[in-house]
Short mmCIF file of C-alpha atoms in Angstrom, two decimals:
data_model
loop_
_atom_site.label_atom_id
_atom_site.label_comp_id
_atom_site.label_asym_id
_atom_site.label_seq_id
_atom_site.Cartn_x
_atom_site.Cartn_y
_atom_site.Cartn_z
CA UNK A 842 89.35 91.98 -77.45
CA UNK A 843 89.86 89.22 -75.06
CA UNK A 844 86.08 88.75 -74.76
CA UNK A 845 85.76 88.48 -78.53
CA UNK A 846 88.35 85.70 -78.61
CA UNK A 847 86.52 83.73 -75.96
CA UNK A 848 83.27 84.13 -77.85
CA UNK A 849 84.81 82.81 -81.00
CA UNK A 850 86.17 79.79 -79.20
CA UNK A 851 82.73 78.99 -77.82
CA UNK A 852 81.16 79.23 -81.25
CA UNK A 853 83.72 76.80 -82.65
CA UNK A 854 83.00 74.35 -79.84
CA UNK A 855 79.23 74.54 -80.45
CA UNK A 856 79.60 74.04 -84.19
CA UNK A 857 81.89 71.04 -83.64
CA UNK A 858 79.40 69.54 -81.28
CA UNK A 859 76.59 69.96 -83.82
CA UNK A 860 78.70 68.35 -86.56
CA UNK A 861 79.42 65.37 -84.40
CA UNK A 862 75.73 64.95 -83.63
CA UNK A 863 74.77 65.29 -87.27
CA UNK A 864 77.27 62.68 -88.32
CA UNK A 865 75.99 60.36 -85.68
CA UNK A 866 72.49 60.69 -87.09
CA UNK A 867 73.56 60.48 -90.75
CA UNK A 868 75.58 57.24 -90.35
CA UNK A 869 73.78 54.91 -88.00
CA UNK A 870 75.52 51.93 -86.59
CA UNK A 871 74.51 48.95 -88.77
CA UNK A 872 72.26 46.45 -87.03
CA UNK A 873 73.66 42.93 -87.56
CA UNK A 874 71.40 40.56 -89.56
CA UNK A 875 70.22 37.93 -87.19
CA UNK A 876 71.66 34.46 -88.01
CA UNK A 877 69.45 31.61 -86.94
CA UNK A 878 71.18 29.07 -84.78
CA UNK A 879 72.41 25.99 -86.57
CA UNK A 880 70.03 23.23 -85.54
CA UNK A 881 71.43 20.07 -84.02
CA UNK A 882 71.23 17.36 -86.74
CA UNK A 883 68.52 14.79 -86.08
CA UNK A 884 69.00 11.20 -87.17
CA UNK A 885 66.94 10.39 -90.28
CA UNK A 886 63.66 8.67 -89.64
CA UNK A 887 64.23 5.03 -90.64
CA UNK A 888 61.98 3.45 -93.27
CA UNK A 889 59.78 0.95 -91.46
CA UNK A 890 60.91 -2.67 -92.13
CA UNK A 891 58.25 -5.30 -91.58
CA UNK A 892 59.34 -8.00 -89.14
CA UNK A 893 60.57 -11.26 -90.66
CA UNK A 894 57.68 -13.70 -90.31
CA UNK A 895 58.29 -16.87 -88.35
CA UNK A 896 58.25 -19.77 -90.82
CA UNK A 897 54.97 -21.64 -90.54
CA UNK A 898 54.67 -25.34 -91.26
CA UNK A 899 52.75 -26.13 -94.43
CA UNK A 900 49.08 -26.87 -94.03
CA UNK A 901 48.66 -30.54 -93.25
CA UNK A 902 47.59 -32.61 -96.23
CA UNK A 903 47.63 -36.30 -97.04
CA UNK A 904 48.09 -37.74 -100.53
CA UNK A 905 47.08 -41.34 -101.23
CA UNK A 906 47.85 -43.43 -104.31
CA UNK A 907 45.22 -46.07 -105.06
CA UNK A 908 44.16 -48.03 -108.13
CA UNK A 909 40.84 -47.71 -109.95
CA UNK A 910 39.09 -50.29 -107.72
CA UNK A 911 40.02 -48.65 -104.44
CA UNK A 912 40.27 -44.95 -105.26
CA UNK A 913 36.49 -44.27 -105.11
CA UNK A 914 36.19 -45.88 -101.67
CA UNK A 915 39.25 -44.06 -100.37
CA UNK A 916 37.78 -40.75 -101.53
CA UNK A 917 34.66 -41.47 -99.49
CA UNK A 918 36.71 -42.34 -96.40
CA UNK A 919 38.95 -39.30 -96.93
CA UNK A 920 35.95 -36.96 -97.00
CA UNK A 921 34.86 -38.10 -93.53
CA UNK A 922 38.41 -37.62 -92.22
CA UNK A 923 38.54 -34.07 -93.61
CA UNK A 924 35.19 -33.19 -92.06
CA UNK A 925 36.37 -34.29 -88.62
CA UNK A 926 39.95 -33.02 -88.60
CA UNK A 927 39.94 -30.31 -91.24
CA UNK A 928 42.82 -32.03 -92.99
CA UNK A 929 42.72 -32.23 -96.76
CA UNK A 930 43.14 -35.72 -98.19
CA UNK A 931 43.80 -36.07 -101.91
CA UNK A 932 43.32 -39.48 -103.50
CA UNK A 933 45.22 -39.90 -106.76
CA UNK A 934 44.36 -42.83 -109.01
CA UNK A 935 47.41 -44.76 -110.21
CA UNK A 936 47.39 -48.14 -111.94
CA UNK A 937 48.21 -50.93 -109.50
CA UNK A 938 51.04 -52.14 -111.72
CA UNK A 939 52.53 -48.63 -111.82
CA UNK A 940 52.38 -47.63 -108.15
CA UNK A 941 55.60 -49.26 -107.01
CA UNK A 942 57.83 -48.03 -109.85
CA UNK A 943 56.44 -44.48 -109.78
CA UNK A 944 56.71 -44.37 -105.98
CA UNK A 945 60.40 -45.29 -106.13
CA UNK A 946 61.06 -42.23 -108.27
CA UNK A 947 58.64 -39.73 -106.74
CA UNK A 948 59.14 -40.36 -103.01
CA UNK A 949 62.85 -39.40 -102.74
CA UNK A 950 62.15 -36.29 -104.83
CA UNK A 951 59.54 -35.12 -102.32
CA UNK A 952 56.75 -35.44 -104.86
CA UNK A 953 55.31 -38.78 -103.85
CA UNK A 954 52.29 -39.72 -101.76
CA UNK A 955 52.06 -40.12 -98.01
CA UNK A 956 50.28 -43.46 -98.34
CA UNK A 957 50.25 -46.14 -101.02
CA UNK A 958 48.07 -49.21 -101.36
CA UNK A 959 50.09 -52.16 -102.61
CA UNK A 960 51.20 -55.75 -102.18
CA UNK A 961 53.29 -57.10 -99.34
CA UNK A 962 55.90 -58.55 -101.68
CA UNK A 963 56.98 -54.99 -102.53
CA UNK A 964 58.46 -54.69 -99.04
CA UNK A 965 61.91 -56.09 -99.70
CA UNK A 966 62.75 -53.60 -102.42
CA UNK A 967 61.05 -50.61 -100.80
CA UNK A 968 62.40 -51.14 -97.27
CA UNK A 969 65.95 -51.85 -98.40
CA UNK A 970 65.90 -48.58 -100.36
CA UNK A 971 64.63 -46.62 -97.34
CA UNK A 972 61.26 -45.74 -98.86
CA UNK A 973 58.87 -47.00 -96.17
CA UNK A 974 58.23 -45.94 -92.58
CA UNK A 975 57.31 -48.45 -89.86
CA UNK A 976 53.64 -48.69 -88.93
CA UNK A 977 52.28 -48.96 -85.38
CA UNK A 978 48.73 -50.32 -85.24
CA UNK A 979 48.52 -50.09 -81.47
CA UNK A 980 45.51 -51.89 -80.00
CA UNK A 981 44.06 -52.37 -83.50
CA UNK A 982 46.75 -54.97 -84.20
CA UNK A 983 44.62 -57.67 -82.57
CA UNK A 984 41.91 -57.14 -85.19
CA UNK A 985 44.09 -58.32 -88.07
CA UNK A 986 44.82 -61.81 -89.36
CA UNK A 987 48.22 -62.77 -87.85
CA UNK A 988 49.53 -64.25 -91.11
CA UNK A 989 48.64 -61.01 -92.91
CA UNK A 990 50.57 -59.00 -90.33
CA UNK A 991 53.48 -61.38 -90.75
CA UNK A 992 53.41 -60.83 -94.49
CA UNK A 993 53.89 -57.08 -93.92
CA UNK A 994 56.72 -57.67 -91.45
CA UNK A 995 60.30 -57.26 -92.64
CA UNK A 996 63.27 -57.84 -90.34
CA UNK A 997 60.85 -58.05 -87.39
CA UNK A 998 59.36 -54.61 -88.16
CA UNK A 999 55.79 -53.99 -89.36
CA UNK A 1000 55.70 -51.84 -92.50
CA UNK A 1001 52.06 -51.93 -93.50
CA UNK A 1002 48.45 -52.25 -92.45
CA UNK A 1003 46.97 -55.26 -94.30
CA UNK A 1004 43.40 -55.30 -95.50
CA UNK A 1005 42.95 -58.29 -97.85
CA UNK A 1006 44.49 -61.65 -98.59
CA UNK A 1007 44.47 -63.49 -101.89
CA UNK A 1008 45.55 -66.77 -103.41
CA UNK A 1009 44.61 -68.92 -106.34
CA UNK A 1010 42.41 -72.00 -106.14
CA UNK A 1011 41.32 -74.85 -108.41
CA UNK A 1012 38.18 -74.12 -110.48
CA UNK A 1013 36.30 -76.93 -112.19
CA UNK A 1014 33.09 -77.24 -114.16
CA UNK A 1015 30.81 -79.72 -112.32
CA UNK A 1016 28.84 -80.35 -115.52
CA UNK A 1017 32.03 -81.88 -116.94
CA UNK A 1018 33.92 -82.89 -113.82
CA UNK A 1019 31.52 -84.09 -111.11
CA UNK A 1020 34.20 -84.28 -108.39
CA UNK A 1021 37.31 -82.20 -107.96
CA UNK A 1022 40.47 -84.22 -108.74
CA UNK A 1023 42.59 -84.93 -105.69
CA UNK A 1024 45.92 -85.29 -107.53
CA UNK A 1025 47.54 -84.02 -110.70
CA UNK A 1026 47.59 -87.58 -111.97
CA UNK A 1027 43.79 -87.47 -111.77
CA UNK A 1028 43.77 -84.11 -113.56
CA UNK A 1029 45.72 -85.68 -116.40
CA UNK A 1030 43.35 -88.66 -116.60
CA UNK A 1031 40.16 -86.53 -116.56
CA UNK A 1032 41.58 -84.16 -119.17
CA UNK A 1033 42.43 -87.04 -121.49
CA UNK A 1034 38.95 -88.55 -121.15
CA UNK A 1035 37.14 -85.29 -121.82
CA UNK A 1036 39.30 -84.46 -124.82
CA UNK A 1037 38.93 -87.94 -126.28
CA UNK A 1038 35.14 -87.69 -125.93
CA UNK A 1039 35.20 -84.32 -127.71
CA UNK A 1040 33.54 -82.54 -124.81
CA UNK A 1041 36.24 -79.89 -124.49
CA UNK A 1042 39.19 -78.51 -126.39
CA UNK A 1043 41.35 -78.83 -123.28
CA UNK A 1044 40.52 -80.64 -120.08
CA UNK A 1045 42.84 -78.44 -118.05
CA UNK A 1046 44.04 -75.04 -119.29
CA UNK A 1047 47.17 -73.20 -118.14
CA UNK A 1048 48.54 -70.06 -119.74
CA UNK A 1049 52.09 -70.21 -120.99
CA UNK A 1050 55.09 -68.86 -119.14
CA UNK A 1051 53.41 -67.86 -115.87
CA UNK A 1052 55.36 -69.02 -112.80
CA UNK A 1053 52.77 -67.67 -110.36
CA UNK A 1054 50.06 -70.05 -111.60
CA UNK A 1055 52.56 -72.89 -112.06
CA UNK A 1056 53.82 -72.62 -108.47
CA UNK A 1057 50.88 -74.61 -106.94
CA UNK A 1058 51.68 -77.47 -109.32
CA UNK A 1059 55.35 -77.28 -108.46
CA UNK A 1060 54.67 -77.49 -104.72
CA UNK A 1061 52.41 -80.53 -105.27
CA UNK A 1062 55.46 -82.36 -106.65
CA UNK A 1063 57.62 -81.20 -103.71
CA UNK A 1064 59.21 -78.20 -105.41
CA UNK A 1065 59.83 -74.75 -103.94
CA UNK A 1066 61.38 -71.39 -104.75
CA UNK A 1067 63.28 -70.48 -101.57
CA UNK A 1068 63.84 -72.60 -98.49
CA UNK A 1069 63.27 -71.16 -95.03
CA UNK A 1070 65.48 -70.79 -91.98
CA UNK A 1071 64.59 -71.93 -88.48
CA UNK A 1072 62.63 -68.71 -87.88
CA UNK A 1073 60.53 -69.16 -90.99
CA UNK A 1074 62.30 -66.47 -93.01
CA UNK A 1075 63.05 -67.13 -96.66
CA UNK A 1076 66.67 -68.04 -97.31
CA UNK A 1077 67.87 -66.67 -100.66
CA UNK A 1078 70.86 -69.01 -100.57
CA UNK A 1079 68.52 -72.01 -100.71
CA UNK A 1080 67.05 -71.83 -104.20
CA UNK A 1081 64.68 -74.64 -105.11
CA UNK A 1082 63.97 -74.04 -108.80
CA UNK A 1083 66.20 -77.00 -109.72
CA UNK A 1084 65.25 -79.14 -106.72
CA UNK A 1085 64.02 -82.68 -107.48
CA UNK A 1086 60.41 -81.68 -106.80
CA UNK A 1087 60.55 -78.68 -109.12
CA UNK A 1088 62.09 -80.74 -111.91
CA UNK A 1089 59.42 -83.41 -111.40
CA UNK A 1090 56.75 -80.75 -111.91
CA UNK A 1091 58.57 -79.52 -115.02
CA UNK A 1092 58.54 -83.06 -116.40
CA UNK A 1093 54.78 -83.34 -115.75
CA UNK A 1094 54.28 -80.09 -117.67
CA UNK A 1095 56.39 -81.42 -120.53
CA UNK A 1096 54.29 -84.58 -120.65
CA UNK A 1097 51.02 -82.58 -120.73
CA UNK A 1098 52.29 -80.56 -123.69
CA UNK A 1099 53.62 -83.58 -125.55
CA UNK A 1100 50.31 -85.42 -125.16
CA UNK A 1101 48.36 -82.37 -126.34
CA UNK A 1102 46.58 -81.67 -123.06
CA UNK A 1103 48.21 -78.24 -122.82
CA UNK A 1104 48.71 -75.92 -125.77
CA UNK A 1105 51.44 -73.32 -126.29
CA UNK A 1106 50.70 -69.66 -126.93
CA UNK A 1107 47.64 -69.55 -124.64
CA UNK A 1108 47.58 -66.30 -122.66
CA UNK A 1109 45.68 -65.44 -119.46
CA UNK A 1110 42.61 -64.01 -121.16
CA UNK A 1111 42.34 -66.88 -123.65
CA UNK A 1112 42.55 -69.46 -120.87
CA UNK A 1113 39.76 -67.81 -118.92
CA UNK A 1114 37.58 -67.38 -121.99
CA UNK A 1115 37.96 -71.09 -122.73
CA UNK A 1116 36.80 -71.99 -119.22
CA UNK A 1117 33.93 -69.50 -119.29
CA UNK A 1118 32.70 -70.84 -122.63
CA UNK A 1119 32.95 -74.51 -121.61
CA UNK A 1120 35.93 -75.24 -123.90
CA UNK A 1121 38.05 -76.10 -120.85
CA UNK A 1122 36.89 -77.94 -117.75
CA UNK A 1123 39.55 -77.00 -115.17
CA UNK A 1124 41.72 -73.95 -114.44
CA UNK A 1125 43.72 -72.40 -111.61
CA UNK A 1126 42.85 -68.76 -111.00
CA UNK A 1127 42.23 -66.21 -108.27
CA UNK A 1128 39.49 -63.99 -106.86
CA UNK A 1129 40.36 -61.29 -109.36
CA UNK A 1130 38.70 -63.49 -112.02
CA UNK A 1131 35.63 -64.27 -109.96
CA UNK A 1132 33.48 -61.45 -111.34
CA UNK A 1133 33.99 -62.36 -114.99
CA UNK A 1134 33.48 -66.08 -114.30
CA UNK A 1135 30.23 -65.36 -112.47
CA UNK A 1136 29.02 -63.08 -115.24
CA UNK A 1137 29.82 -65.70 -117.89
CA UNK A 1138 27.11 -67.98 -116.52
CA UNK A 1139 29.31 -71.09 -116.61
CA UNK A 1140 28.80 -73.61 -113.83
CA UNK A 1141 31.80 -73.79 -111.55
CA UNK A 1142 33.03 -74.92 -108.18
CA UNK A 1143 36.15 -73.93 -106.28
CA UNK A 1144 38.40 -76.50 -104.63
CA UNK A 1145 41.81 -76.79 -103.04
CA UNK A 1146 44.91 -77.32 -105.16
CA UNK A 1147 45.37 -81.01 -106.10
CA UNK A 1148 48.24 -82.84 -104.45
CA UNK A 1149 50.74 -85.29 -105.92
CA UNK A 1150 53.78 -86.31 -103.88
CA UNK A 1151 53.21 -83.42 -101.47
CA UNK A 1152 50.47 -80.96 -100.52
CA UNK A 1153 49.77 -78.57 -103.32
CA UNK A 1154 49.62 -74.99 -102.12
CA UNK A 1155 49.69 -71.59 -103.78
CA UNK A 1156 51.41 -68.34 -103.01
CA UNK A 1157 49.44 -66.00 -100.79
CA UNK A 1158 49.46 -62.29 -101.35
CA UNK A 1159 48.43 -59.59 -98.94
CA UNK A 1160 47.43 -56.07 -99.92
CA UNK A 1161 47.60 -53.18 -97.53
CA UNK A 1162 48.51 -49.58 -96.78
CA UNK A 1163 52.12 -48.40 -96.53
CA UNK A 1164 53.44 -45.03 -95.35
CA UNK A 1165 56.22 -43.20 -97.18
CA UNK A 1166 59.44 -42.63 -95.26
CA UNK A 1167 59.55 -39.21 -96.94
CA UNK A 1168 56.12 -38.13 -95.73
CA UNK A 1169 56.07 -34.98 -93.58
CA UNK A 1170 52.87 -36.21 -91.94
CA UNK A 1171 53.67 -39.75 -90.85
CA UNK A 1172 51.74 -39.58 -87.57
CA UNK A 1173 48.76 -38.05 -89.33
CA UNK A 1174 48.90 -40.79 -91.96
CA UNK A 1175 48.98 -43.42 -89.23
CA UNK A 1176 46.00 -41.80 -87.50
CA UNK A 1177 44.10 -41.86 -90.77
CA UNK A 1178 44.78 -45.58 -91.18
CA UNK A 1179 44.07 -46.72 -87.64
CA UNK A 1180 41.12 -44.45 -86.88
CA UNK A 1181 39.36 -44.18 -90.23
CA UNK A 1182 40.37 -47.11 -92.43
CA UNK A 1183 40.63 -49.81 -89.76
CA UNK A 1184 36.94 -49.77 -88.92
CA UNK A 1185 34.40 -52.44 -89.66
CA UNK A 1186 32.30 -50.04 -91.72
CA UNK A 1187 35.13 -48.97 -94.02
CA UNK A 1188 36.68 -52.41 -94.28
CA UNK A 1189 33.32 -53.66 -95.52
CA UNK A 1190 33.33 -50.91 -98.14
CA UNK A 1191 36.75 -52.01 -99.34
CA UNK A 1192 35.66 -55.64 -99.41
CA UNK A 1193 32.52 -54.90 -101.43
CA UNK A 1194 34.49 -52.86 -103.95
CA UNK A 1195 36.79 -55.81 -104.71
CA UNK A 1196 35.66 -59.01 -102.95
CA UNK A 1197 38.63 -60.97 -101.59
CA UNK A 1198 39.15 -62.47 -98.14
CA UNK A 1199 39.54 -59.62 -95.66
CA UNK A 1200 42.59 -59.38 -93.41
CA UNK A 1201 40.42 -57.49 -90.89
CA UNK A 1202 39.00 -60.16 -88.60
CA UNK A 1203 35.66 -58.47 -87.77
CA UNK A 1204 34.90 -58.53 -91.50
CA UNK A 1205 36.62 -61.79 -92.43
CA UNK A 1206 34.60 -63.74 -89.88
CA UNK A 1207 31.27 -62.40 -91.18
CA UNK A 1208 31.71 -62.83 -94.94
CA UNK A 1209 28.79 -64.89 -96.21
CA UNK A 1210 30.09 -65.83 -99.64
CA UNK A 1211 30.84 -69.52 -100.36
CA UNK A 1212 33.32 -68.63 -103.10
CA UNK A 1213 35.34 -66.38 -100.82
CA UNK A 1214 35.22 -69.08 -98.16
CA UNK A 1215 36.48 -71.61 -100.73
CA UNK A 1216 39.44 -69.37 -101.52
CA UNK A 1217 40.16 -69.21 -97.81
CA UNK A 1218 40.28 -73.02 -97.62
CA UNK A 1219 42.49 -73.24 -100.70
CA UNK A 1220 44.89 -70.79 -99.11
CA UNK A 1221 44.99 -72.23 -95.63
CA UNK A 1222 48.50 -73.62 -96.21
CA UNK A 1223 49.61 -71.01 -98.74
CA UNK A 1224 53.18 -69.75 -98.80
CA UNK A 1225 53.47 -65.97 -98.42
CA UNK A 1226 54.94 -64.52 -101.57
CA UNK A 1227 58.64 -63.97 -100.74
CA UNK A 1228 59.12 -60.28 -99.96
CA UNK A 1229 62.91 -60.47 -100.03
CA UNK A 1230 64.72 -58.41 -102.70
CA UNK A 1231 66.15 -61.59 -104.27
CA UNK A 1232 62.66 -62.62 -105.41
CA UNK A 1233 62.84 -60.03 -108.17
CA UNK A 1234 65.71 -62.05 -109.68
CA UNK A 1235 63.56 -65.18 -109.96
CA UNK A 1236 60.57 -64.38 -112.15
CA UNK A 1237 62.11 -63.85 -115.57
CA UNK A 1238 64.38 -66.89 -115.72
CA UNK A 1239 61.72 -69.11 -114.13
CA UNK A 1240 59.05 -67.93 -116.56
CA UNK A 1241 61.37 -68.40 -119.52
CA UNK A 1242 62.01 -72.00 -118.48
CA UNK A 1243 58.27 -72.71 -118.43
CA UNK A 1244 57.87 -71.10 -121.86
CA UNK A 1245 60.69 -73.20 -123.30
CA UNK A 1246 58.86 -76.33 -122.14
CA UNK A 1247 55.56 -75.15 -123.60
CA UNK A 1248 57.32 -74.40 -126.87
CA UNK A 1249 59.18 -77.73 -126.72
CA UNK A 1250 62.47 -75.95 -127.26
CA UNK A 1251 64.29 -77.47 -124.30
CA UNK A 1252 63.85 -80.55 -122.17
CA UNK A 1253 62.37 -79.81 -118.74
CA UNK A 1254 65.37 -80.71 -116.60
CA UNK A 1255 67.76 -78.62 -118.67
CA UNK A 1256 65.34 -75.69 -118.75
CA UNK A 1257 64.91 -75.58 -114.98
CA UNK A 1258 68.59 -76.18 -114.19
CA UNK A 1259 69.64 -73.38 -116.54
CA UNK A 1260 67.06 -71.08 -114.99
CA UNK A 1261 68.34 -71.85 -111.49
CA UNK A 1262 71.91 -71.10 -112.54
CA UNK A 1263 70.86 -67.77 -114.05
CA UNK A 1264 69.02 -66.85 -110.87
CA UNK A 1265 71.95 -67.74 -108.63
CA UNK A 1266 74.29 -65.63 -110.72
CA UNK A 1267 71.88 -62.71 -110.63
CA UNK A 1268 71.55 -62.93 -106.83
CA UNK A 1269 75.30 -63.21 -106.36
CA UNK A 1270 75.97 -60.26 -108.66
CA UNK A 1271 73.14 -58.11 -107.36
CA UNK A 1272 72.00 -57.61 -110.92
#
């Protein structure tokens, strides 16, 4: 009995063991799903940004304003400069009478030229308004006519490279006037004789209202526009339009009109046509008229301005190259002028394009043209056109006074005294 009980206990233990094993096999221990490790965040790859380029200066370029006579020659010179230096040079044609006014507007706006070709009497206005840069000619300075350099000097500073000089002279027809008159009294006498004989319509012809061509007559009677200080600079406070000499010249003009030797309403072209066709025997004009006079076929000679109570002398003008104060290439512009323009070869080209006495001595001294030489003699004691700003206040009132005399609307003394008063007021008021 006892053995049976033990056997039963053993069977129970075996069965329990088998059940435990079976359960272990039936319900396996779940294997955990592997979880990948969380990666360490990487910074995003930046979008490539191109480096900011270093600002580069604009390609060097020169712009030149020249009139129709000089533009073609400047283009030829510019081409040689470009071939040597690789610098573009653009020549823009602008009417000579328009260059100054357009330059005053364009230069401050950054749209103007680097170089202009103009007259020395523009200096006062352009320099005072800060539009021009000084010019340094270096060793080339010795090759220029000193008086031409002086004309382009303002307040002791050179502001241009001159290349030609000009002034008027006395033309006469030797078929009608065998010898040039020495005085204006002689001019009056010869004119009267020729007119009385019916050989000409006018012995001497002068276009109405033009102070520039009247100035040589005015100086012959002792008149002047502005006096000069001890250093030779024009003094705007010393106005000579109503000086005794100027009024004496005005009275001579009045007499010529009253006696019929001068006619009103004659303009510049009419006066020259009369001389070219033999209807007038004497005229004052400049080298700008030389081509048309030559082509007309009229016989002519060129003489100095007649005297009267003093030496008659004209204004002298000087043309040259000026550099803009607003140019970004001032040194390049100066190199262009001194190395490429200021050469004998190119100065000859400029002379041949528009023959007037050269301011470049190597050319001036070799000119073989008796007419150009005659202009040089007539201008040997010429007064440089005043380049001071006050000169711009003179022309209108002065010209109106001359017109009033031509038109016989005012006596000469009153006309010139009124003009002088108007000019003084304009200078004082800065108008």
